[in-house]
Amino acid sequence: MPTTSGAERRLTAGWFQRLAWVVLVWVSLGFLVWVPFLYVAVRRGLSSDWVAFGSFALYECLILPWAVMTPDGDGDAFFGIAILVTLLTATVLLLTAVFDKKPPAAQPAYGAVMASQSQPYQQGYPYGR
């Protein structure tokens, strides 16, 4: 979504930050799966980010009562499959799709003088002094 200045709001993250969000999701057993998506939605503000956050928040609102009301207790296969699918989906999204890729470094124009290069010879005189 372009801001008032016309620039897009980007949210880049290195692999360490991406893995930290994934660890949070897995260590909490999926109960905090909505947290990284809220962070991204607030920082970047795209509607797709808010939809992702809303879907994981809805998952959380449905899975907690389901866990309490399940008569089978720990043996409910659908409950376990739902949690694993959600954890895997969140992991794939956090590692690949949620954060923007870093923009490539600008390449200097052909023949342009780099600031770090010193000019030992006068430009235009090929034989030096």
N, CA, C and O atoms as a Tinker XYZ file with bonds, in Angstrom:
   516  protein
     1  N      0.847000   -1.160000    0.000000    73     2
     2  CA     0.000000    0.000000    0.000000    64     1     3
     3  C      0.897000    1.229000    0.000000    63     2     4     5
     4  O      1.720000    1.381000    0.903000    81     3
     5  N      0.764000    2.099000   -0.973000    73     3     6
     6  CA     1.589000    3.291000   -1.001000    64     5     7
     7  C      1.210000    4.247000    0.121000    63     6     8     9
     8  O      0.038000    4.391000    0.467000    81     7
     9  N      2.211000    4.885000    0.671000    73     7    10
    10  CA     1.976000    5.877000    1.702000    64     9    11
    11  C      1.732000    7.226000    1.055000    63    10    12    13
    12  O      1.660000    7.320000   -0.171000    81    11
    13  N      1.602000    8.276000    1.861000    73    11    14
    14  CA     1.323000    9.602000    1.308000    64    13    15
    15  C      2.463000   10.091000    0.428000    63    14    16    17
    16  O      2.237000   10.888000   -0.483000    81    15
    17  N      3.675000    9.633000    0.680000    73    15    18
    18  CA     4.792000   10.046000   -0.155000    64    17    19
    19  C      4.883000    9.215000   -1.427000    63    18    20    21
    20  O      5.694000    9.521000   -2.301000    81    19
    21  N      4.064000    8.167000   -1.550000    73    19    22
    22  CA     4.038000    7.340000   -2.750000    64    21    23
    23  C      4.927000    6.115000   -2.670000    63    22    24    25
    24  O      4.901000    5.282000   -3.575000    81    23
    25  N      5.721000    5.981000   -1.602000    73    23    26
    26  CA     6.608000    4.832000   -1.461000    64    25    27
    27  C      5.882000    3.690000   -0.761000    63    26    28    29
    28  O      5.052000    3.916000    0.119000    81    27
    29  N      6.198000    2.481000   -1.154000    73    27    30
    30  CA     5.602000    1.317000   -0.514000    64    29    31
    31  C      6.272000    1.069000    0.828000    63    30    32    33
    32  O      7.470000    1.303000    0.985000    81    31
    33  N      5.501000    0.599000    1.785000    73    31    34
    34  CA     6.059000    0.233000    3.075000    64    33    35
    35  C      6.571000   -1.187000    2.962000    63    34    36    37
    36  O      5.804000   -2.117000    2.712000    81    35
    37  N      7.868000   -1.349000    3.149000    73    35    38
    38  CA     8.489000   -2.653000    3.036000    64    37    39
    39  C      8.898000   -3.123000    4.426000    63    38    40    41
    40  O      9.196000   -2.314000    5.305000    81    39
    41  N      8.908000   -4.413000    4.611000    73    39    42
    42  CA     9.321000   -5.004000    5.874000    64    41    43
    43  C     10.271000   -6.146000    5.555000    63    42    44    45
    44  O      9.845000   -7.265000    5.269000    81    43
    45  N     11.552000   -5.851000    5.608000    73    43    46
    46  CA    12.544000   -6.880000    5.325000    64    45    47
    47  C     13.006000   -7.505000    6.634000    63    46    48    49
    48  O     13.003000   -6.857000    7.680000    81    47
    49  N     13.392000   -8.741000    6.565000    73    47    50
    50  CA    13.891000   -9.447000    7.750000    64    49    51
    51  C     14.939000  -10.451000    7.298000    63    50    52    53
    52  O     14.803000  -11.096000    6.259000    81    51
    53  N     15.973000  -10.565000    8.094000    73    51    54
    54  CA    16.997000  -11.569000    7.833000    64    53    55
    55  C     16.526000  -12.939000    8.287000    63    54    56    57
    56  O     15.446000  -13.087000    8.858000    81    55
    57  N     17.350000  -13.925000    8.023000    73    55    58
    58  CA    16.963000  -15.293000    8.374000    64    57    59
    59  C     16.887000  -15.491000    9.878000    63    58    60    61
    60  O     16.084000  -16.293000   10.354000    81    59
    61  N     17.717000  -14.770000   10.638000    73    59    62
    62  CA    17.661000  -14.921000   12.094000    64    61    63
    63  C     16.310000  -14.472000   12.638000    63    62    64    65
    64  O     15.729000  -15.148000   13.487000    81    63
    65  N     15.807000  -13.339000   12.159000    73    63    66
    66  CA    14.507000  -12.849000   12.633000    64    65    67
    67  C     13.388000  -13.780000   12.186000    63    66    68    69
    68  O     12.463000  -14.042000   12.955000    81    67
    69  N     13.456000  -14.277000   10.974000    73    67    70
    70  CA    12.434000  -15.214000   10.496000    64    69    71
    71  C     12.420000  -16.477000   11.344000    63    70    72    73
    72  O     11.356000  -16.955000   11.737000    81    71
    73  N     13.605000  -17.018000   11.628000    73    71    74
    74  CA    13.679000  -18.233000   12.448000    64    73    75
    75  C     13.222000  -17.967000   13.877000    63    74    76    77
    76  O     12.643000  -18.852000   14.507000    81    75
    77  N     13.469000  -16.768000   14.401000    73    75    78
    78  CA    13.015000  -16.438000   15.749000    64    77    79
    79  C     11.487000  -16.453000   15.824000    63    78    80    81
    80  O     10.917000  -16.939000   16.801000    81    79
    81  N     10.819000  -15.919000   14.785000    73    79    82
    82  CA     9.353000  -15.958000   14.765000    64    81    83
    83  C      8.858000  -17.401000   14.672000    63    82    84    85
    84  O      7.879000  -17.760000   15.326000    81    83
    85  N      9.521000  -18.227000   13.869000    73    83    86
    86  CA     9.118000  -19.638000   13.739000    64    85    87
    87  C      9.301000  -20.369000   15.063000    63    86    88    89
    88  O      8.451000  -21.171000   15.450000    81    87
    89  N     10.398000  -20.101000   15.758000    73    87    90
    90  CA    10.634000  -20.734000   17.065000    64    89    91
    91  C      9.541000  -20.334000   18.052000    63    90    92    93
    92  O      9.067000  -21.172000   18.820000    81    91
    93  N      9.133000  -19.054000   18.041000    73    91    94
    94  CA     8.044000  -18.617000   18.916000    64    93    95
    95  C      6.768000  -19.406000   18.645000    63    94    96    97
    96  O      6.079000  -19.825000   19.575000    81    95
    97  N      6.463000  -19.604000   17.377000    73    95    98
    98  CA     5.245000  -20.336000   17.004000    64    97    99
    99  C      5.318000  -21.784000   17.483000    63    98   100   101
   100  O      4.349000  -22.294000   18.045000    81    99
   101  N      6.451000  -22.454000   17.270000    73    99   102
   102  CA     6.567000  -23.863000   17.624000    64   101   103
   103  C      6.693000  -24.081000   19.132000    63   102   104   105
   104  O      6.109000  -25.021000   19.670000    81   103
   105  N      7.452000  -23.216000   19.820000    73   103   106
   106  CA     7.635000  -23.392000   21.264000    64   105   107
   107  C      6.323000  -23.171000   22.006000    63   106   108   109
   108  O      6.059000  -23.815000   23.022000    81   107
   109  N      5.498000  -22.252000   21.490000    73   107   110
   110  CA     4.200000  -22.010000   22.139000    64   109   111
   111  C      3.146000  -23.033000   21.725000    63   110   112   113
   112  O      1.985000  -22.916000   22.115000    81   111
   113  N      3.536000  -24.024000   20.946000    73   111   114
   114  CA     2.641000  -25.070000   20.438000    64   113   115
   115  C      1.472000  -24.494000   19.633000    63   114   116   117
   116  O      0.383000  -25.068000   19.609000    81   115
   117  N      1.706000  -23.375000   18.986000    73   115   118
   118  CA     0.690000  -22.777000   18.129000    64   117   119
   119  C     -0.224000  -21.794000   18.815000    63   118   120   121
   120  O     -1.049000  -21.165000   18.153000    81   119
   121  N     -0.107000  -21.636000   20.139000    73   119   122
   122  CA    -0.999000  -20.715000   20.831000    64   121   123
   123  C     -0.637000  -19.252000   20.582000    63   122   124   125
   124  O     -1.474000  -18.371000   20.780000    81   123
   125  N      0.584000  -18.982000   20.154000    73   123   126
   126  CA     0.995000  -17.616000   19.825000    64   125   127
   127  C      1.252000  -17.451000   18.334000    63   126   128   129
   128  O      2.052000  -16.610000   17.926000    81   127
   129  N      0.583000  -18.241000   17.537000    73   127   130
   130  CA     0.805000  -18.196000   16.091000    64   129   131
   131  C      0.364000  -16.865000   15.483000    63   130   132   133
   132  O      0.849000  -16.489000   14.416000    81   131
   133  N     -0.529000  -16.162000   16.132000    73   131   134
   134  CA    -1.042000  -14.899000   15.614000    64   133   135
   135  C     -0.085000  -13.731000   15.834000    63   134   136   137
   136  O     -0.210000  -12.710000   15.158000    81   135
   137  N      0.870000  -13.853000   16.763000    73   135   138
   138  CA     1.736000  -12.730000   17.141000    64   137   139
   139  C      2.607000  -12.229000   15.989000    63   138   140   141
   140  O      2.610000  -11.023000   15.744000    81   139
   141  N      3.348000  -13.077000   15.264000    73   139   142
   142  CA     4.165000  -12.532000   14.176000    64   141   143
   143  C      3.328000  -11.907000   13.066000    63   142   144   145
   144  O      3.773000  -10.963000   12.414000    81   143
   145  N      2.140000  -12.414000   12.847000    73   143   146
   146  CA     1.293000  -11.864000   11.791000    64   145   147
   147  C      0.694000  -10.521000   12.203000    63   146   148   149
   148  O      0.465000   -9.660000   11.353000    81   147
   149  N      0.439000  -10.332000   13.504000    73   147   150
   150  CA     0.028000   -9.019000   13.992000    64   149   151
   151  C      1.169000   -8.018000   13.831000    63   150   152   153
   152  O      0.940000   -6.876000   13.430000    81   151
   153  N      2.380000   -8.433000   14.138000    73   151   154
   154  CA     3.559000   -7.576000   13.980000    64   153   155
   155  C      3.705000   -7.112000   12.529000    63   154   156   157
   156  O      3.919000   -5.928000   12.269000    81   155
   157  N      3.591000   -8.034000   11.607000    73   155   158
   158  CA     3.728000   -7.689000   10.188000    64   157   159
   159  C      2.587000   -6.788000    9.737000    63   158   160   161
   160  O      2.814000   -5.833000    8.994000    81   159
   161  N      1.372000   -7.074000   10.169000    73   159   162
   162  CA     0.218000   -6.273000    9.750000    64   161   163
   163  C      0.320000   -4.838000   10.264000    63   162   164   165
   164  O     -0.008000   -3.896000    9.544000    81   163
   165  N      0.769000   -4.673000   11.491000    73   163   166
   166  CA     0.901000   -3.319000   12.041000    64   165   167
   167  C      2.039000   -2.580000   11.355000    63   166   168   169
   168  O      1.893000   -1.401000   11.033000    81   167
   169  N      3.162000   -3.235000   11.125000    73   167   170
   170  CA     4.322000   -2.574000   10.531000    64   169   171
   171  C      4.122000   -2.229000    9.062000    63   170   172   173
   172  O      4.492000   -1.141000    8.621000    81   171
   173  N      3.530000   -3.164000    8.296000    73   171   174
   174  CA     3.409000   -2.949000    6.854000    64   173   175
   175  C      2.049000   -2.418000    6.455000    63   174   176   177
   176  O      1.956000   -1.602000    5.539000    81   175
   177  N      0.994000   -2.857000    7.118000    73   175   178
   178  CA    -0.334000   -2.304000    6.905000    64   177   179
   179  C     -1.054000   -2.742000    5.646000    63   178   180   181
   180  O     -2.022000   -2.094000    5.247000    81   179
   181  N     -0.622000   -3.808000    5.012000    73   179   182
   182  CA    -1.321000   -4.297000    3.817000    64   181   183
   183  C     -2.562000   -5.079000    4.222000    63   182   184   185
   184  O     -2.595000   -5.698000    5.285000    81   183
   185  N     -3.575000   -5.048000    3.374000    73   183   186
   186  CA    -4.805000   -5.772000    3.689000    64   185   187
   187  C     -4.565000   -7.279000    3.730000    63   186   188   189
   188  O     -5.203000   -7.979000    4.517000    81   187
   189  N     -3.670000   -7.783000    2.909000    73   187   190
   190  CA    -3.377000   -9.218000    2.943000    64   189   191
   191  C     -2.729000   -9.621000    4.262000    63   190   192   193
   192  O     -2.941000  -10.734000    4.745000    81   191
   193  N     -1.946000   -8.727000    4.843000    73   191   194
   194  CA    -1.351000   -9.012000    6.153000    64   193   195
   195  C     -2.414000   -9.057000    7.239000    63   194   196   197
   196  O     -2.352000   -9.893000    8.140000    81   195
   197  N     -3.390000   -8.157000    7.155000    73   195   198
   198  CA    -4.479000   -8.163000    8.137000    64   197   199
   199  C     -5.356000   -9.396000    7.976000    63   198   200   201
   200  O     -5.871000   -9.915000    8.966000    81   199
   201  N     -5.537000   -9.873000    6.752000    73   199   202
   202  CA    -6.311000  -11.102000    6.528000    64   201   203
   203  C     -5.576000  -12.301000    7.129000    63   202   204   205
   204  O     -6.198000  -13.161000    7.752000    81   203
   205  N     -4.268000  -12.359000    6.945000    73   203   206
   206  CA    -3.490000  -13.459000    7.522000    64   205   207
   207  C     -3.571000  -13.417000    9.055000    63   206   208   209
   208  O     -3.756000  -14.448000    9.700000    81   207
   209  N     -3.432000  -12.227000    9.624000    73   207   210
   210  CA    -3.551000  -12.108000   11.074000    64   209   211
   211  C     -4.946000  -12.524000   11.538000    63   210   212   213
   212  O     -5.087000  -13.249000   12.523000    81   211
   213  N     -5.969000  -12.065000   10.830000    73   211   214
   214  CA    -7.345000  -12.403000   11.205000    64   213   215
   215  C     -7.614000  -13.892000   11.143000    63   214   216   217
   216  O     -8.315000  -14.437000   11.995000    81   215
   217  N     -7.059000  -14.552000   10.138000    73   215   218
   218  CA    -7.304000  -15.993000   10.022000    64   217   219
   219  C     -6.611000  -16.764000   11.144000    63   218   220   221
   220  O     -7.176000  -17.722000   11.671000    81   219
   221  N     -5.395000  -16.358000   11.515000    73   219   222
   222  CA    -4.723000  -17.049000   12.618000    64   221   223
   223  C     -5.355000  -16.697000   13.964000    63   222   224   225
   224  O     -5.368000  -17.531000   14.869000    81   223
   225  N     -5.877000  -15.485000   14.112000    73   223   226
   226  CA    -6.590000  -15.126000   15.341000    64   225   227
   227  C     -7.901000  -15.908000   15.437000    63   226   228   229
   228  O     -8.273000  -16.361000   16.519000    81   227
   229  N     -8.595000  -16.068000   14.323000    73   227   230
   230  CA    -9.819000  -16.879000   14.309000    64   229   231
   231  C     -9.503000  -18.333000   14.648000    63   230   232   233
   232  O    -10.246000  -18.979000   15.387000    81   231
   233  N     -8.406000  -18.841000   14.108000    73   231   234
   234  CA    -7.963000  -20.197000   14.448000    64   233   235
   235  C     -7.787000  -20.328000   15.962000    63   234   236   237
   236  O     -8.222000  -21.305000   16.572000    81   235
   237  N     -7.141000  -19.323000   16.549000    73   235   238
   238  CA    -6.903000  -19.364000   17.991000    64   237   239
   239  C     -8.210000  -19.353000   18.776000    63   238   240   241
   240  O     -8.356000  -20.066000   19.769000    81   239
   241  N     -9.159000  -18.536000   18.318000    73   239   242
   242  CA   -10.463000  -18.454000   19.001000    64   241   243
   243  C    -11.271000  -19.741000   18.867000    63   242   244   245
   244  O    -12.116000  -20.029000   19.715000    81   243
   245  N    -11.026000  -20.510000   17.827000    73   243   246
   246  CA   -11.742000  -21.771000   17.647000    64   245   247
   247  C    -11.028000  -22.955000   18.299000    63   246   248   249
   248  O    -11.679000  -23.874000   18.796000    81   247
   249  N     -9.696000  -22.938000   18.299000    73   247   250
   250  CA    -8.955000  -24.101000   18.777000    64   249   251
   251  C     -8.971000  -24.202000   20.304000    63   250   252   253
   252  O     -8.967000  -25.307000   20.848000    81   251
   253  N     -8.988000  -23.074000   20.994000    73   251   254
   254  CA    -9.003000  -23.133000   22.470000    64   253   255
   255  C    -10.276000  -23.760000   23.020000    63   254   256   257
   256  O    -10.180000  -24.662000   23.853000    81   255
   257  N    -11.475000  -23.326000   22.595000    73   255   258
   258  CA   -12.676000  -24.022000   23.090000    64   257   259
   259  C    -12.739000  -25.478000   22.633000    63   258   260   261
   260  O    -13.220000  -26.339000   23.369000    81   259
   261  N    -12.259000  -25.755000   21.425000    73   259   262
   262  CA   -12.258000  -27.117000   20.916000    64   261   263
   263  C    -11.374000  -27.994000   21.799000    63   262   264   265
   264  O    -11.733000  -29.137000   22.084000    81   263
   265  N    -10.236000  -27.483000   22.232000    73   263   266
   266  CA    -9.340000  -28.262000   23.085000    64   265   267
   267  C     -9.974000  -28.551000   24.442000    63   266   268   269
   268  O     -9.744000  -29.613000   25.021000    81   267
   269  N    -10.764000  -27.621000   24.948000    73   267   270
   270  CA   -11.394000  -27.809000   26.257000    64   269   271
   271  C    -12.597000  -28.741000   26.167000    63   270   272   273
   272  O    -12.815000  -29.561000   27.059000    81   271
   273  N    -13.376000  -28.620000   25.101000    73   271   274
   274  CA   -14.624000  -29.375000   24.986000    64   273   275
   275  C    -14.465000  -30.756000   24.350000    63   274   276   277
   276  O    -15.438000  -31.508000   24.289000    81   275
   277  N    -13.291000  -31.108000   23.884000    73   275   278
   278  CA   -13.092000  -32.389000   23.224000    64   277   279
   279  C    -13.230000  -33.532000   24.232000    63   278   280   281
   280  O    -12.517000  -33.564000   25.234000    81   279
   281  N    -14.144000  -34.470000   23.969000    73   279   282
   282  CA   -14.329000  -35.573000   24.931000    64   281   283
   283  C    -13.180000  -36.580000   24.902000    63   282   284   285
   284  O    -12.945000  -37.282000   25.886000    81   283
   285  N    -12.459000  -36.653000   23.768000    73   283   286
   286  CA   -11.382000  -37.636000   23.662000    64   285   287
   287  C    -10.109000  -37.192000   24.378000    63   286   288   289
   288  O     -9.201000  -38.001000   24.570000    81   287
   289  N    -10.029000  -35.963000   24.764000    73   287   290
   290  CA    -8.827000  -35.464000   25.439000    64   289   291
   291  C     -7.672000  -35.330000   24.461000    63   290   292   293
   292  O     -7.780000  -34.662000   23.434000    81   291
   293  N     -6.566000  -35.978000   24.799000    73   291   294
   294  CA    -5.367000  -35.879000   23.971000    64   293   295
   295  C     -5.415000  -36.788000   22.747000    63   294   296   297
   296  O     -4.533000  -36.706000   21.893000    81   295
   297  N     -6.405000  -37.635000   22.643000    73   295   298
   298  CA    -6.439000  -38.599000   21.565000    64   297   299
   299  C     -7.234000  -38.172000   20.349000    63   298   300   301
   300  O     -7.460000  -39.005000   19.471000    81   299
   301  N     -7.671000  -36.927000   20.242000    73   299   302
   302  CA    -8.456000  -36.468000   19.104000    64   301   303
   303  C     -7.539000  -36.257000   17.899000    63   302   304   305
   304  O     -6.691000  -35.364000   17.910000    81   303
   305  N     -7.708000  -37.068000   16.875000    73   303   306
   306  CA    -6.836000  -37.005000   15.696000    64   305   307
   307  C     -7.057000  -35.731000   14.895000    63   306   308   309
   308  O     -6.094000  -35.143000   14.404000    81   307
   309  N     -8.290000  -35.296000   14.753000    73   307   310
   310  CA    -8.562000  -34.076000   13.982000    64   309   311
   311  C     -7.941000  -32.843000   14.659000    63   310   312   313
   312  O     -7.452000  -31.936000   13.985000    81   311
   313  N     -7.967000  -32.826000   15.976000    73   311   314
   314  CA    -7.363000  -31.738000   16.727000    64   313   315
   315  C     -5.851000  -31.678000   16.471000    63   314   316   317
   316  O     -5.296000  -30.605000   16.232000    81   315
   317  N     -5.209000  -32.815000   16.525000    73   315   318
   318  CA    -3.758000  -32.878000   16.277000    64   317   319
   319  C     -3.401000  -32.505000   14.852000    63   318   320   321
   320  O     -2.413000  -31.810000   14.614000    81   319
   321  N     -4.203000  -32.966000   13.906000    73   319   322
   322  CA    -3.944000  -32.630000   12.503000    64   321   323
   323  C     -4.132000  -31.132000   12.270000    63   322   324   325
   324  O     -3.353000  -30.514000   11.545000    81   323
   325  N     -5.156000  -30.551000   12.879000    73   323   326
   326  CA    -5.398000  -29.102000   12.727000    64   325   327
   327  C     -4.228000  -28.296000   13.273000    63   326   328   329
   328  O     -3.820000  -27.305000   12.667000    81   327
   329  N     -3.694000  -28.707000   14.397000    73   327   330
   330  CA    -2.561000  -27.984000   14.982000    64   329   331
   331  C     -1.319000  -28.129000   14.103000    63   330   332   333
   332  O     -0.629000  -27.142000   13.847000    81   331
   333  N     -1.027000  -29.330000   13.642000    73   331   334
   334  CA     0.151000  -29.536000   12.794000    64   333   335
   335  C      0.045000  -28.788000   11.472000    63   334   336   337
   336  O      1.024000  -28.194000   11.020000    81   335
   337  N     -1.120000  -28.806000   10.849000    73   335   338
   338  CA    -1.297000  -28.078000    9.586000    64   337   339
   339  C     -1.120000  -26.582000    9.808000    63   338   340   341
   340  O     -0.520000  -25.898000    8.979000    81   339
   341  N     -1.631000  -26.074000   10.909000    73   339   342
   342  CA    -1.478000  -24.649000   11.210000    64   341   343
   343  C     -0.024000  -24.294000   11.476000    63   342   344   345
   344  O      0.455000  -23.272000   10.985000    81   343
   345  N      0.688000  -25.110000   12.240000    73   343   346
   346  CA     2.095000  -24.846000   12.511000    64   345   347
   347  C      2.924000  -24.878000   11.238000    63   346   348   349
   348  O      3.792000  -24.028000   11.040000    81   347
   349  N      2.664000  -25.847000   10.378000    73   347   350
   350  CA     3.413000  -25.933000    9.118000    64   349   351
   351  C      3.080000  -24.772000    8.189000    63   350   352   353
   352  O      3.969000  -24.239000    7.524000    81   351
   353  N      1.802000  -24.371000    8.135000    73   351   354
   354  CA     1.408000  -23.243000    7.301000    64   353   355
   355  C      2.067000  -21.954000    7.776000    63   354   356   357
   356  O      2.582000  -21.181000    6.969000    81   355
   357  N      2.049000  -21.727000    9.077000    73   355   358
   358  CA     2.679000  -20.531000    9.628000    64   357   359
   359  C      4.186000  -20.536000    9.378000    63   358   360   361
   360  O      4.770000  -19.493000    9.082000    81   359
   361  N      4.812000  -21.700000    9.495000    73   359   362
   362  CA     6.250000  -21.801000    9.254000    64   361   363
   363  C      6.592000  -21.451000    7.814000    63   362   364   365
   364  O      7.516000  -20.678000    7.563000    81   363
   365  N      5.856000  -22.014000    6.875000    73   363   366
   366  CA     6.113000  -21.727000    5.457000    64   365   367
   367  C      5.888000  -20.248000    5.162000    63   366   368   369
   368  O      6.683000  -19.629000    4.454000    81   367
   369  N      4.812000  -19.679000    5.697000    73   367   370
   370  CA     4.537000  -18.259000    5.455000    64   369   371
   371  C      5.620000  -17.372000    6.054000    63   370   372   373
   372  O      6.061000  -16.419000    5.412000    81   371
   373  N      6.047000  -17.668000    7.258000    73   371   374
   374  CA     7.051000  -16.829000    7.907000    64   373   375
   375  C      8.414000  -16.943000    7.243000    63   374   376   377
   376  O      9.157000  -15.962000    7.193000    81   375
   377  N      8.754000  -18.109000    6.739000    73   375   378
   378  CA    10.071000  -18.280000    6.118000    64   377   379
   379  C     10.113000  -17.784000    4.672000    63   378   380   381
   380  O     11.175000  -17.391000    4.189000    81   379
   381  N      8.987000  -17.796000    3.982000    73   379   382
   382  CA     9.044000  -17.480000    2.553000    64   381   383
   383  C      8.229000  -16.272000    2.133000    63   382   384   385
   384  O      8.722000  -15.450000    1.361000    81   383
   385  N      7.008000  -16.133000    2.610000    73   383   386
   386  CA     6.088000  -15.187000    1.975000    64   385   387
   387  C      5.816000  -13.910000    2.744000    63   386   388   389
   388  O      5.466000  -12.906000    2.122000    81   387
   389  N      5.954000  -13.890000    4.038000    73   387   390
   390  CA     5.489000  -12.743000    4.820000    64   389   391
   391  C      6.408000  -11.540000    4.678000    63   390   392   393
   392  O      5.936000  -10.428000    4.439000    81   391
   393  N      7.700000  -11.742000    4.819000    73   391   394
   394  CA     8.636000  -10.631000    4.793000    64   393   395
   395  C      9.110000  -10.361000    3.374000    63   394   396   397
   396  O      9.240000  -11.282000    2.567000    81   395
   397  N      9.367000   -9.088000    3.074000    73   395   398
   398  CA     9.841000   -8.708000    1.752000    64   397   399
   399  C     11.311000   -9.081000    1.599000    63   398   400   401
   400  O     12.069000   -9.120000    2.568000    81   399
   401  N     11.685000   -9.352000    0.367000    73   399   402
   402  CA    13.092000   -9.613000    0.086000    64   401   403
   403  C     13.843000   -8.297000    0.078000    63   402   404   405
   404  O     13.294000   -7.248000   -0.258000    81   403
   405  N     15.098000   -8.374000    0.451000    73   403   406
   406  CA    15.914000   -7.167000    0.451000    64   405   407
   407  C     16.129000   -6.715000   -0.993000    63   406   408   409
   408  O     16.408000   -7.537000   -1.865000    81   407
   409  N     16.001000   -5.409000   -1.248000    73   407   410
   410  CA    16.195000   -4.939000   -2.613000    64   409   411
   411  C     17.656000   -5.114000   -3.016000    63   410   412   413
   412  O     18.552000   -4.967000   -2.185000    81   411
   413  N     17.899000   -5.428000   -4.289000    73   411   414
   414  CA    19.286000   -5.602000   -4.723000    64   413   415
   415  C     20.032000   -4.275000   -4.653000    63   414   416   417
   416  O     19.454000   -3.202000   -4.822000    81   415
   417  N     21.316000   -4.380000   -4.403000    73   415   418
   418  CA    22.145000   -3.178000   -4.328000    64   417   419
   419  C     22.204000   -2.528000   -5.706000    63   418   420   421
   420  O     22.272000   -3.216000   -6.725000    81   419
   421  N     22.178000   -1.219000   -5.728000    73   419   422
   422  CA    22.218000   -0.487000   -6.994000    64   421   423
   423  C     23.584000   -0.650000   -7.637000    63   422   424   425
   424  O     24.614000   -0.448000   -6.994000    81   423
   425  N     23.581000   -1.010000   -8.886000    73   423   426
   426  CA    24.815000   -1.176000   -9.637000    64   425   427
   427  C     25.194000    0.158000  -10.265000    63   426   428   429
   428  O     24.335000    0.850000  -10.812000    81   427
   429  N     26.463000    0.526000  -10.195000    73   427   430
   430  CA    26.857000    1.786000  -10.831000    64   429   431
   431  C     26.768000    1.654000  -12.348000    63   430   432   433
   432  O     26.896000    0.563000  -12.903000    81   431
   433  N     26.548000    2.783000  -12.999000    73   431   434
   434  CA    26.477000    2.794000  -14.456000    64   433   435
   435  C     27.831000    2.404000  -15.029000    63   434   436   437
   436  O     28.867000    2.613000  -14.397000    81   435
   437  N     27.815000    1.843000  -16.214000    73   435   438
   438  CA    29.051000    1.413000  -16.853000    64   437   439
   439  C     29.951000    2.628000  -17.080000    63   438   440   441
   440  O     29.533000    3.623000  -17.671000    81   439
   441  N     31.170000    2.531000  -16.611000    73   439   442
   442  CA    32.124000    3.612000  -16.784000    64   441   443
   443  C     32.097000    4.643000  -15.672000    63   442   444   445
   444  O     32.922000    5.557000  -15.668000    81   443
   445  N     31.178000    4.523000  -14.735000    73   443   446
   446  CA    31.113000    5.486000  -13.639000    64   445   447
   447  C     32.244000    5.210000  -12.654000    63   446   448   449
   448  O     32.619000    4.058000  -12.438000    81   447
   449  N     32.778000    6.257000  -12.067000    73   447   450
   450  CA    33.868000    6.136000  -11.116000    64   449   451
   451  C     33.280000    5.847000   -9.740000    63   450   452   453
   452  O     32.406000    6.570000   -9.262000    81   451
   453  N     33.766000    4.793000   -9.116000    73   451   454
   454  CA    33.327000    4.441000   -7.778000    64   453   455
   455  C     34.011000    5.376000   -6.785000    63   454   456   457
   456  O     35.149000    5.788000   -7.010000    81   455
   457  N     33.339000    5.711000   -5.699000    73   455   458
   458  CA    33.887000    6.633000   -4.710000    64   457   459
   459  C     35.086000    6.033000   -3.990000    63   458   460   461
   460  O     35.979000    6.770000   -3.571000    81   459
   461  N     35.127000    4.706000   -3.836000    73   459   462
   462  CA    36.216000    4.081000   -3.103000    64   461   463
   463  C     37.463000    3.906000   -3.958000    63   462   464   465
   464  O     38.539000    3.657000   -3.413000    81   463
   465  N     37.358000    4.026000   -5.256000    73   463   466
   466  CA    38.515000    3.877000   -6.133000    64   465   467
   467  C     39.258000    5.204000   -6.232000    63   466   468   469
   468  O     38.653000    6.259000   -6.426000    81   467
   469  N     40.537000    5.136000   -6.101000    73   467   470
   470  CA    41.327000    6.354000   -6.293000    64   469   471
   471  C     41.810000    6.390000   -7.738000    63   470   472   473
   472  O     41.980000    5.348000   -8.371000    81   471
   473  N     42.023000    7.558000   -8.239000    73   471   474
   474  CA    42.463000    7.748000   -9.625000    64   473   475
   475  C     43.948000    8.095000   -9.623000    63   474   476   477
   476  O     44.315000    9.257000   -9.449000    81   475
   477  N     44.817000    7.075000   -9.818000    73   475   478
   478  CA    46.249000    7.392000   -9.809000    64   477   479
   479  C     46.689000    8.159000  -11.059000    63   478   480   481
   480  O     47.711000    8.846000  -11.048000    81   479
   481  N     45.923000    8.037000  -12.114000    73   479   482
   482  CA    46.291000    8.692000  -13.364000    64   481   483
   483  C     45.239000    9.712000  -13.732000    63   482   484   485
   484  O     44.086000    9.631000  -13.308000    81   483
   485  N     45.660000   10.671000  -14.527000    73   483   486
   486  CA    44.731000   11.674000  -15.006000    64   485   487
   487  C     43.758000   11.014000  -15.971000    63   486   488   489
   488  O     44.154000   10.250000  -16.850000    81   487
   489  N     42.480000   11.321000  -15.792000    73   487   490
   490  CA    41.472000   10.708000  -16.660000    64   489   491
   491  C     41.669000   11.198000  -18.091000    63   490   492   493
   492  O     41.876000   12.388000  -18.331000    81   491
   493  N     41.602000   10.280000  -19.019000    73   491   494
   494  CA    41.751000   10.609000  -20.430000    64   493   495
   495  C     43.196000   10.440000  -20.908000    63   494   496   497
   496  O     43.441000   10.534000  -22.111000    81   495
   497  N     44.129000   10.202000  -20.044000    73   495   498
   498  CA    45.522000    9.994000  -20.417000    64   497   499
   499  C     45.878000    8.566000  -20.102000    63   498   500   501
   500  O     46.138000    8.257000  -18.939000    81   499
   501  N     45.903000    7.655000  -21.096000    73   499   502
   502  CA    45.998000    6.230000  -20.853000    64   501   503
   503  C     47.361000    5.735000  -20.393000    63   502   504   505
   504  O     47.446000    4.605000  -19.912000    81   503
   505  N     48.435000    6.517000  -20.514000    73   503   506
   506  CA    49.772000    5.984000  -20.222000    64   505   507
   507  C     50.319000    6.377000  -18.863000    63   506   508   509
   508  O     51.433000    5.981000  -18.521000    81   507
   509  N     49.591000    7.127000  -18.092000    73   507   510
   510  CA    50.061000    7.519000  -16.770000    64   509   511
   511  C     51.114000    8.604000  -16.867000    63   510   512   513
   512  O     51.402000    9.103000  -17.955000    81   511
   513  N     51.681000    8.967000  -15.744000    73   511   514
   514  CA    52.733000    9.995000  -15.725000    64   513   515
   515  C     54.010000    9.440000  -15.192000    63   514   516
   516  O     55.006000   10.158000  -15.102000    81   515
